[in-house]
PDB file of C-alpha atoms in Angstrom:
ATOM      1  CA  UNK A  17      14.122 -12.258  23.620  1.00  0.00           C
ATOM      2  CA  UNK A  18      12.229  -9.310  24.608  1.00  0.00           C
ATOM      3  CA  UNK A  19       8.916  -7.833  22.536  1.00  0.00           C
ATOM      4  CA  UNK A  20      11.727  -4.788  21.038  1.00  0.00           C
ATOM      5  CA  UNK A  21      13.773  -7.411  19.581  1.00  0.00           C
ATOM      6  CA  UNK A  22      11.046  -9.624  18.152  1.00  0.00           C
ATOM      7  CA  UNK A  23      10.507  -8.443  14.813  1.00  0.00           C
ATOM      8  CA  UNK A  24       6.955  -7.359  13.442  1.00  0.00           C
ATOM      9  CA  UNK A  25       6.532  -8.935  10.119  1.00  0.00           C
ATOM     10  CA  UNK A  26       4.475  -7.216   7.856  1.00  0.00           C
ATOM     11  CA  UNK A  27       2.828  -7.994   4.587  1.00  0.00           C
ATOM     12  CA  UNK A  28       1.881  -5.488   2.502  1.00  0.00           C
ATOM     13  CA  UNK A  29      -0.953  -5.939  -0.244  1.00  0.00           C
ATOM     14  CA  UNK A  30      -2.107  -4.108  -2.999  1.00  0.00           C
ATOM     15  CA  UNK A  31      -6.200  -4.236  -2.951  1.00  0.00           C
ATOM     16  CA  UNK A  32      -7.952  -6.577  -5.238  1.00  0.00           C
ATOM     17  CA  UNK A  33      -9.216  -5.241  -8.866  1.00  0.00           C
ATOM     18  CA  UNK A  34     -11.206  -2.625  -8.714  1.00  0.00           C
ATOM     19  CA  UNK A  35     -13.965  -0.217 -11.097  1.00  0.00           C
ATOM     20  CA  UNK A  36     -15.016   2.786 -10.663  1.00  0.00           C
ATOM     21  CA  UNK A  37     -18.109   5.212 -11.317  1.00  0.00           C
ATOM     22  CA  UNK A  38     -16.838   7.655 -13.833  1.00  0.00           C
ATOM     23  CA  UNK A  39     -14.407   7.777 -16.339  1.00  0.00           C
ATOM     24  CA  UNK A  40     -12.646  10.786 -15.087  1.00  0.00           C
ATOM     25  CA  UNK A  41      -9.790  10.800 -12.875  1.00  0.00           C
ATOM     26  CA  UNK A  42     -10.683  11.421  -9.487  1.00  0.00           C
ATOM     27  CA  UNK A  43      -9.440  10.290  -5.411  1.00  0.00           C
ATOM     28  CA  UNK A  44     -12.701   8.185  -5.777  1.00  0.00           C
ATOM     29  CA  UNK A  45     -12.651   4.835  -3.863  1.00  0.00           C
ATOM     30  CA  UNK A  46     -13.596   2.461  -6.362  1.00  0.00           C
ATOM     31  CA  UNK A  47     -15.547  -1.268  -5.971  1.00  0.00           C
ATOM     32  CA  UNK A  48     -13.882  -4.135  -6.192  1.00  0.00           C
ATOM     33  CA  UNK A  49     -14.817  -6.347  -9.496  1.00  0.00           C
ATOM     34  CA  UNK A  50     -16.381  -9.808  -9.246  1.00  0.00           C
ATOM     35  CA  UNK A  51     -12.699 -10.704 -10.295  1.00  0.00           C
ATOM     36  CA  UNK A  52     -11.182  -8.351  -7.159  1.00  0.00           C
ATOM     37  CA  UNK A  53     -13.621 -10.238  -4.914  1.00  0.00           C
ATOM     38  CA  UNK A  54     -12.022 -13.458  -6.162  1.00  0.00           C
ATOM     39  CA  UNK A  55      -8.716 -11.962  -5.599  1.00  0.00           C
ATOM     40  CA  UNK A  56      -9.500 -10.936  -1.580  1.00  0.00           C
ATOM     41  CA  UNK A  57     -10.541 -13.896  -0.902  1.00  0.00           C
ATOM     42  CA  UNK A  58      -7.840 -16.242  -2.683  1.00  0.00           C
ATOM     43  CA  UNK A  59      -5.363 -13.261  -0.706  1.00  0.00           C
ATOM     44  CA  UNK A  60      -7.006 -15.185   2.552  1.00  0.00           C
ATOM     45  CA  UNK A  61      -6.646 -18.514   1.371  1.00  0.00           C
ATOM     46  CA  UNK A  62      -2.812 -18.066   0.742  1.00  0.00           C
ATOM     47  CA  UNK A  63      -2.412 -16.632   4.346  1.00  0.00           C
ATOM     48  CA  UNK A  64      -4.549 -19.245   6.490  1.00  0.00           C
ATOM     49  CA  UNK A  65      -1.070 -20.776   7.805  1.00  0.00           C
ATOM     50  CA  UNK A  66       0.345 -17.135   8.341  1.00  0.00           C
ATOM     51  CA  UNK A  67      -1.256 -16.306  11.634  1.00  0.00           C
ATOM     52  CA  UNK A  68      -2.539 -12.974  10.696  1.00  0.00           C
ATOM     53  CA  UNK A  69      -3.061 -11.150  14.107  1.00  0.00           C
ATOM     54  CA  UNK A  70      -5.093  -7.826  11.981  1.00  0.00           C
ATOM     55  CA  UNK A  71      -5.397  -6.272   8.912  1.00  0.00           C
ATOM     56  CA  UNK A  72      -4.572  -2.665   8.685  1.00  0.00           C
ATOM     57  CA  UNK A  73      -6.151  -1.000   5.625  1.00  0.00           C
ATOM     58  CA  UNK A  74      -6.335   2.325   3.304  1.00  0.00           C
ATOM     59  CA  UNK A  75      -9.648   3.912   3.954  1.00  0.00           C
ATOM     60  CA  UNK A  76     -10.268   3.967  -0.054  1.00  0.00           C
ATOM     61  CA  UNK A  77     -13.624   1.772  -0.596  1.00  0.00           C
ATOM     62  CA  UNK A  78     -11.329  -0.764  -2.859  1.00  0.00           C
ATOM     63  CA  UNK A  79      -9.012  -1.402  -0.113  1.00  0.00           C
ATOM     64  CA  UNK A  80     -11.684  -1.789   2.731  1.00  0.00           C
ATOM     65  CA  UNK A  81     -13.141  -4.272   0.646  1.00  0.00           C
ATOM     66  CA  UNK A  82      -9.953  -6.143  -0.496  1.00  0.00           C
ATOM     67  CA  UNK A  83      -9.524  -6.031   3.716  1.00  0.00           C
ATOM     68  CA  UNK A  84     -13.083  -6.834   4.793  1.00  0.00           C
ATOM     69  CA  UNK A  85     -13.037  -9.733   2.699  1.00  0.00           C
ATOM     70  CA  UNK A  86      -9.442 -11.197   3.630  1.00  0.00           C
ATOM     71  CA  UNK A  87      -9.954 -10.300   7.081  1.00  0.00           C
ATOM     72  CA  UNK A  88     -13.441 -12.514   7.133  1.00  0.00           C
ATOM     73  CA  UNK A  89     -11.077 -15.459   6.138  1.00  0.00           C
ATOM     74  CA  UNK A  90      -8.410 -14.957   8.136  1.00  0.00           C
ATOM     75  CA  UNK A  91     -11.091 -14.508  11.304  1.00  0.00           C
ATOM     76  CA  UNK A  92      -9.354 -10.993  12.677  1.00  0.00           C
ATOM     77  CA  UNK A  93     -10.096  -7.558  12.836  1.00  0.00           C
ATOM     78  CA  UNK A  94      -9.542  -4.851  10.080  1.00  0.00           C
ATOM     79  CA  UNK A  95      -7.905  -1.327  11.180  1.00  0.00           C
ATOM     80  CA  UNK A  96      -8.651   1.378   8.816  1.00  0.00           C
ATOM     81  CA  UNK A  97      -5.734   4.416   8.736  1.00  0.00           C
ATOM     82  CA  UNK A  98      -6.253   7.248   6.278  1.00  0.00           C
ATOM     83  CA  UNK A  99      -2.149   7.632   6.074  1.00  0.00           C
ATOM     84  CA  UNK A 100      -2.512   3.876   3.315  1.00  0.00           C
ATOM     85  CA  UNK A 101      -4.339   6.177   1.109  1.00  0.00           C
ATOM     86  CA  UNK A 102      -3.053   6.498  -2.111  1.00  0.00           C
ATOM     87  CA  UNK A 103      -1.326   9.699  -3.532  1.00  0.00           C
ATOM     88  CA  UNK A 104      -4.478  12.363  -4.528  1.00  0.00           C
ATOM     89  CA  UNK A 105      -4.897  13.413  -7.983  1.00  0.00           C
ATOM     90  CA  UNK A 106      -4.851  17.277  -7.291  1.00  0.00           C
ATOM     91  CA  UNK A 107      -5.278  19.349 -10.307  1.00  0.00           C
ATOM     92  CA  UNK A 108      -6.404  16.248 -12.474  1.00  0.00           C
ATOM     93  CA  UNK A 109      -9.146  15.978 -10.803  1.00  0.00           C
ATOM     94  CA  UNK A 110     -12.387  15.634 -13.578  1.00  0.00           C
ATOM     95  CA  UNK A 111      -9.982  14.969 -16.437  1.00  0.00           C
ATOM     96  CA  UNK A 112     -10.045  12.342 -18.813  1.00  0.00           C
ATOM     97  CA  UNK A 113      -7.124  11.890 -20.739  1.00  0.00           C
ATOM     98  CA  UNK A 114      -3.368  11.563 -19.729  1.00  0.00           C
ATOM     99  CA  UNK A 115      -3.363  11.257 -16.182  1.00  0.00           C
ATOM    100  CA  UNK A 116      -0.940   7.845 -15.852  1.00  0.00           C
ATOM    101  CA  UNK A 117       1.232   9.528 -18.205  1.00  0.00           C
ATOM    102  CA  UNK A 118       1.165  13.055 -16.015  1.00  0.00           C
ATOM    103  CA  UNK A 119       1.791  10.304 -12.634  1.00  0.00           C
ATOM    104  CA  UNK A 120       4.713   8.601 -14.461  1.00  0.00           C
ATOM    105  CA  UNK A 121       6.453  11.655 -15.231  1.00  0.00           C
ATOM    106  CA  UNK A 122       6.337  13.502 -11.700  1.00  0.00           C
ATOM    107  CA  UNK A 123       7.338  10.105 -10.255  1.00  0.00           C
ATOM    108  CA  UNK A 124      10.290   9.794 -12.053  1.00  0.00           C
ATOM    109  CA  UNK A 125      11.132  13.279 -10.975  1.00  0.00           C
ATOM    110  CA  UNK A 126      10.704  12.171  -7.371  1.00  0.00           C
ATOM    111  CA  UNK A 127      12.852   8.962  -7.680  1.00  0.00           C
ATOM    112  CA  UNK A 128      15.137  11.354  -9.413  1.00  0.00           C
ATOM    113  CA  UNK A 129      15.702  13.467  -6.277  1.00  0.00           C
ATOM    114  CA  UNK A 130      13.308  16.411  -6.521  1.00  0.00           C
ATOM    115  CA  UNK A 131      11.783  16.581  -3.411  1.00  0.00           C
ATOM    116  CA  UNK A 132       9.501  19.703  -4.330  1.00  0.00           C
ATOM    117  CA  UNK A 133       7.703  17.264  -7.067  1.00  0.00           C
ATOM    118  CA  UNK A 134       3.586  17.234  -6.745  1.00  0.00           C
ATOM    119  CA  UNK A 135       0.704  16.859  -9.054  1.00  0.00           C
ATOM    120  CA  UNK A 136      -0.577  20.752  -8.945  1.00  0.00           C
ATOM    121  CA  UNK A 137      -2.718  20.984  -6.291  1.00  0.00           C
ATOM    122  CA  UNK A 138      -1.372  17.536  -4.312  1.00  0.00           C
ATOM    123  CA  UNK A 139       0.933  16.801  -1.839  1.00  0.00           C
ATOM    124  CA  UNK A 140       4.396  16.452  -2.236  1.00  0.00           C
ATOM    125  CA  UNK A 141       5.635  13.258  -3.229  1.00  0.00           C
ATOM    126  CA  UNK A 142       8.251  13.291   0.235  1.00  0.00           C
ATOM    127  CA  UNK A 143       5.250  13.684   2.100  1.00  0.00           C
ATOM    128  CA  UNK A 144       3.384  11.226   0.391  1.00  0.00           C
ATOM    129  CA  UNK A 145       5.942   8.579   1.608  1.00  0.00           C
ATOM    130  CA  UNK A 146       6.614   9.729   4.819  1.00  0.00           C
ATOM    131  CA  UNK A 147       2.167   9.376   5.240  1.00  0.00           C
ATOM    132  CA  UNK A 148       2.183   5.715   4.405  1.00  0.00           C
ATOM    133  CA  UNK A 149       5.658   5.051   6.104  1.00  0.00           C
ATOM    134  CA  UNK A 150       4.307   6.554   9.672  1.00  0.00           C
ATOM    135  CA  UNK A 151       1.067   3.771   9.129  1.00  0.00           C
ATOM    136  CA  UNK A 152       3.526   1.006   8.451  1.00  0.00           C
ATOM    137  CA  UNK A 153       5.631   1.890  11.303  1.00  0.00           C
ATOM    138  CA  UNK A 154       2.271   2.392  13.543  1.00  0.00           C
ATOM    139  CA  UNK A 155       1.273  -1.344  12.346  1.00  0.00           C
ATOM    140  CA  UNK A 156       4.849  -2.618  13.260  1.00  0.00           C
ATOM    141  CA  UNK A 157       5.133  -1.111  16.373  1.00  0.00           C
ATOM    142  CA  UNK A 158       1.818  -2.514  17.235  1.00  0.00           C
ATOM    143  CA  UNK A 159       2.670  -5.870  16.681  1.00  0.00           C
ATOM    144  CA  UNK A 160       5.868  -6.926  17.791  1.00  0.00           C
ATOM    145  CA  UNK A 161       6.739 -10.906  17.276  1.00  0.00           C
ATOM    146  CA  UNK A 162       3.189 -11.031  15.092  1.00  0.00           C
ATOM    147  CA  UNK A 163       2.510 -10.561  11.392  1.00  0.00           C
ATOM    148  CA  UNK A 164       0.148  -7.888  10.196  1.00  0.00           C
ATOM    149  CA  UNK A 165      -1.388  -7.857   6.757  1.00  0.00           C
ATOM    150  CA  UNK A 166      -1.511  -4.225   4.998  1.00  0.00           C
ATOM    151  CA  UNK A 167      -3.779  -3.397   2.146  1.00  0.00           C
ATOM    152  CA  UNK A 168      -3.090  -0.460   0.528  1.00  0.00           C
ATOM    153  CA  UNK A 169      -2.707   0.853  -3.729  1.00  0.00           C
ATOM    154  CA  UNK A 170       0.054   0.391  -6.219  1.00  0.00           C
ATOM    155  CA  UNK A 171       1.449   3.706  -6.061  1.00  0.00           C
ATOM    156  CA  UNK A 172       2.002   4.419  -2.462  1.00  0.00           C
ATOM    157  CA  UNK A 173       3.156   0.826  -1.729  1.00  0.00           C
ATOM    158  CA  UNK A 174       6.061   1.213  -4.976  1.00  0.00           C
ATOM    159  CA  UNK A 175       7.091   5.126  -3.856  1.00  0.00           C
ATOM    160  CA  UNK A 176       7.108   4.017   0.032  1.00  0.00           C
ATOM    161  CA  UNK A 177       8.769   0.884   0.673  1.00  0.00           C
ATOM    162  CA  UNK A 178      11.925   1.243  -1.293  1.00  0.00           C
ATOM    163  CA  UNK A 179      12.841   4.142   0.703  1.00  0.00           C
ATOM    164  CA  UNK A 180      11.598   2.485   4.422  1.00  0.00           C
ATOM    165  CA  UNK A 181      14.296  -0.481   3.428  1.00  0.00           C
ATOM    166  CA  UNK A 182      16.950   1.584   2.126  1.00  0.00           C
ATOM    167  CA  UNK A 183      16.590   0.904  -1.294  1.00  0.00           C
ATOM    168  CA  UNK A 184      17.081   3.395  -4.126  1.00  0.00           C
ATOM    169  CA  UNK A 185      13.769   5.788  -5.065  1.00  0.00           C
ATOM    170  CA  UNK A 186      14.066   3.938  -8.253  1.00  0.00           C
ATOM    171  CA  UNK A 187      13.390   0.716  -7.796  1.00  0.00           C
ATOM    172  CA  UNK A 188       9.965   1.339  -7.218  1.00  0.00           C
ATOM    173  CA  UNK A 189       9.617   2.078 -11.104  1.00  0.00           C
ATOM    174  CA  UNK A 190       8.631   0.146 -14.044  1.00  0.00           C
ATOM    175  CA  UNK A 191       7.572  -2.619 -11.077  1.00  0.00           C
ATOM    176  CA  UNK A 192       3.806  -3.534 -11.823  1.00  0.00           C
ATOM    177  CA  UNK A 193       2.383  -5.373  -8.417  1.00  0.00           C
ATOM    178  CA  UNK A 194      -0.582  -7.160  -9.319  1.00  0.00           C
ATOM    179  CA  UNK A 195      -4.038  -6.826  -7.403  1.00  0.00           C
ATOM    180  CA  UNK A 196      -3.299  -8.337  -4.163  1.00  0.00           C
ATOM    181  CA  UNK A 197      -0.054  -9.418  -4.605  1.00  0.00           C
ATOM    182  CA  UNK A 198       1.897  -9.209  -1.401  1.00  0.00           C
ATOM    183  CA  UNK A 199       5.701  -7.545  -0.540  1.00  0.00           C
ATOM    184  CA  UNK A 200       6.796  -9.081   2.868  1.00  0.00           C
ATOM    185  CA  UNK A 201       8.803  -7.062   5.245  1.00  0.00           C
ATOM    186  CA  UNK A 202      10.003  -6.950   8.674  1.00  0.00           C
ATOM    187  CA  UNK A 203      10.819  -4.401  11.389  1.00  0.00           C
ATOM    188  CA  UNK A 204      12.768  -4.725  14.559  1.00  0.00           C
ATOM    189  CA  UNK A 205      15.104  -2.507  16.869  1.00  0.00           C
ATOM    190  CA  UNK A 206      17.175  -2.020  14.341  1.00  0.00           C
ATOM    191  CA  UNK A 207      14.630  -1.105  11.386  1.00  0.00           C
ATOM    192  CA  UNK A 208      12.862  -2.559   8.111  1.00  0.00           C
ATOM    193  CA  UNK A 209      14.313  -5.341   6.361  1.00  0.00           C
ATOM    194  CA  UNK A 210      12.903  -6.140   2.753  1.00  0.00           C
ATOM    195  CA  UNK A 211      11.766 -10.531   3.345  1.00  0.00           C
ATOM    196  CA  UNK A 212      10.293 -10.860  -0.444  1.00  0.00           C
ATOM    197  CA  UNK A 213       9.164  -8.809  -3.305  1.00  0.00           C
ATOM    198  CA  UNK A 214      10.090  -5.214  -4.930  1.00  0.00           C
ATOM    199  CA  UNK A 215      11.751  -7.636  -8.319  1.00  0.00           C
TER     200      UNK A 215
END
């Protein structure tokens, strides 16, 4: 079987609990919590017997962490891509009350079909996904026949992954993934295949 046809498998995270400086909402990094600490490292634990070859990673200070931490236990390298961010707050930037509420709403447009749906001053939602899916496919294609561990945030794993498996823009919604809790995947020649999660 040749490299093309050994599938990369790919486990995506969500970083480990995280607080943040200010109240406001904001593209801030956040820290991880004594708790999210706990969380990175018991990510590691779980993983020991999966022969992580790296751990790609969000730049956002809460996934470095979650990464730096798992990636310490796992004895590998951590890859940092910009493209796991998650999706900017735009215009809600400095505001204080209503901004989950303002997220849920011009997600459900999205997974509705409206491609032109954005926070005011963010990117579109289609672009959004495409960002993270090019990192994902970057991480597969760099590691054909291995596994890869991917820490990235909530949002931007729910929107992206549906879509990069051919599942419906819905079925991202009303799923809560908990702080570090992991969606396996795998790509070969002929795509993405969903392994476990996304229920």
């Amino acid at each position: 079987m040749t490299s093309l046809q050994c599938p990369a498998r790919i486990l995506v995270a969500r970083h480990g609990e995280a607080e943040y400086e200010t109240e406001v909402c904001s593209d801030d990094g956040g820290s991880l919590t004594m708790l999210g600490r706990g969380q990175a490292a018991e990510l590691a634990d779980r993983l020991k017997g999966e022969r992580i070859a790296r751990v790609w990673t969000s730049s956002l200070s809460r996934a470095v962490q979650t990464a730096e931490i798992a990636a310490s236990g796992l004895g590998v390298d951590v890859v940092v891509r910009e493209g796991l961010r998650e999706y900017g707050v735009g215009s809600l930037a400095g505001t204080t009350t209503g901004e989950q509420e303002y997220f849920s709403g011009v997600f459900r447009q999205w997974a509705a079909g409206d491609d032109a749906t954005r926070i005011d001053g963010g990117e579109l939602i289609s672009d959004f996904v495409r960002r993270v899916g090019a990192v994902l496919d970057e991480a597969a294609d760099a590691h054909p026949g291995e596994t890869v561990l991917v820490v990235s945030h909530g949002g931007a794993i729910l929107a992206t992954l549906p879509q990069l498996v051919g599942l419906p823009r819905t079925r991202g919604l009303g799923i809560s993934l908990a702080n570090c809790g992991v969606i396996e995947l795998e790509k070969d020649a002929d795509g993405w295949r969903l392994v476990a999660g996304l229920d």
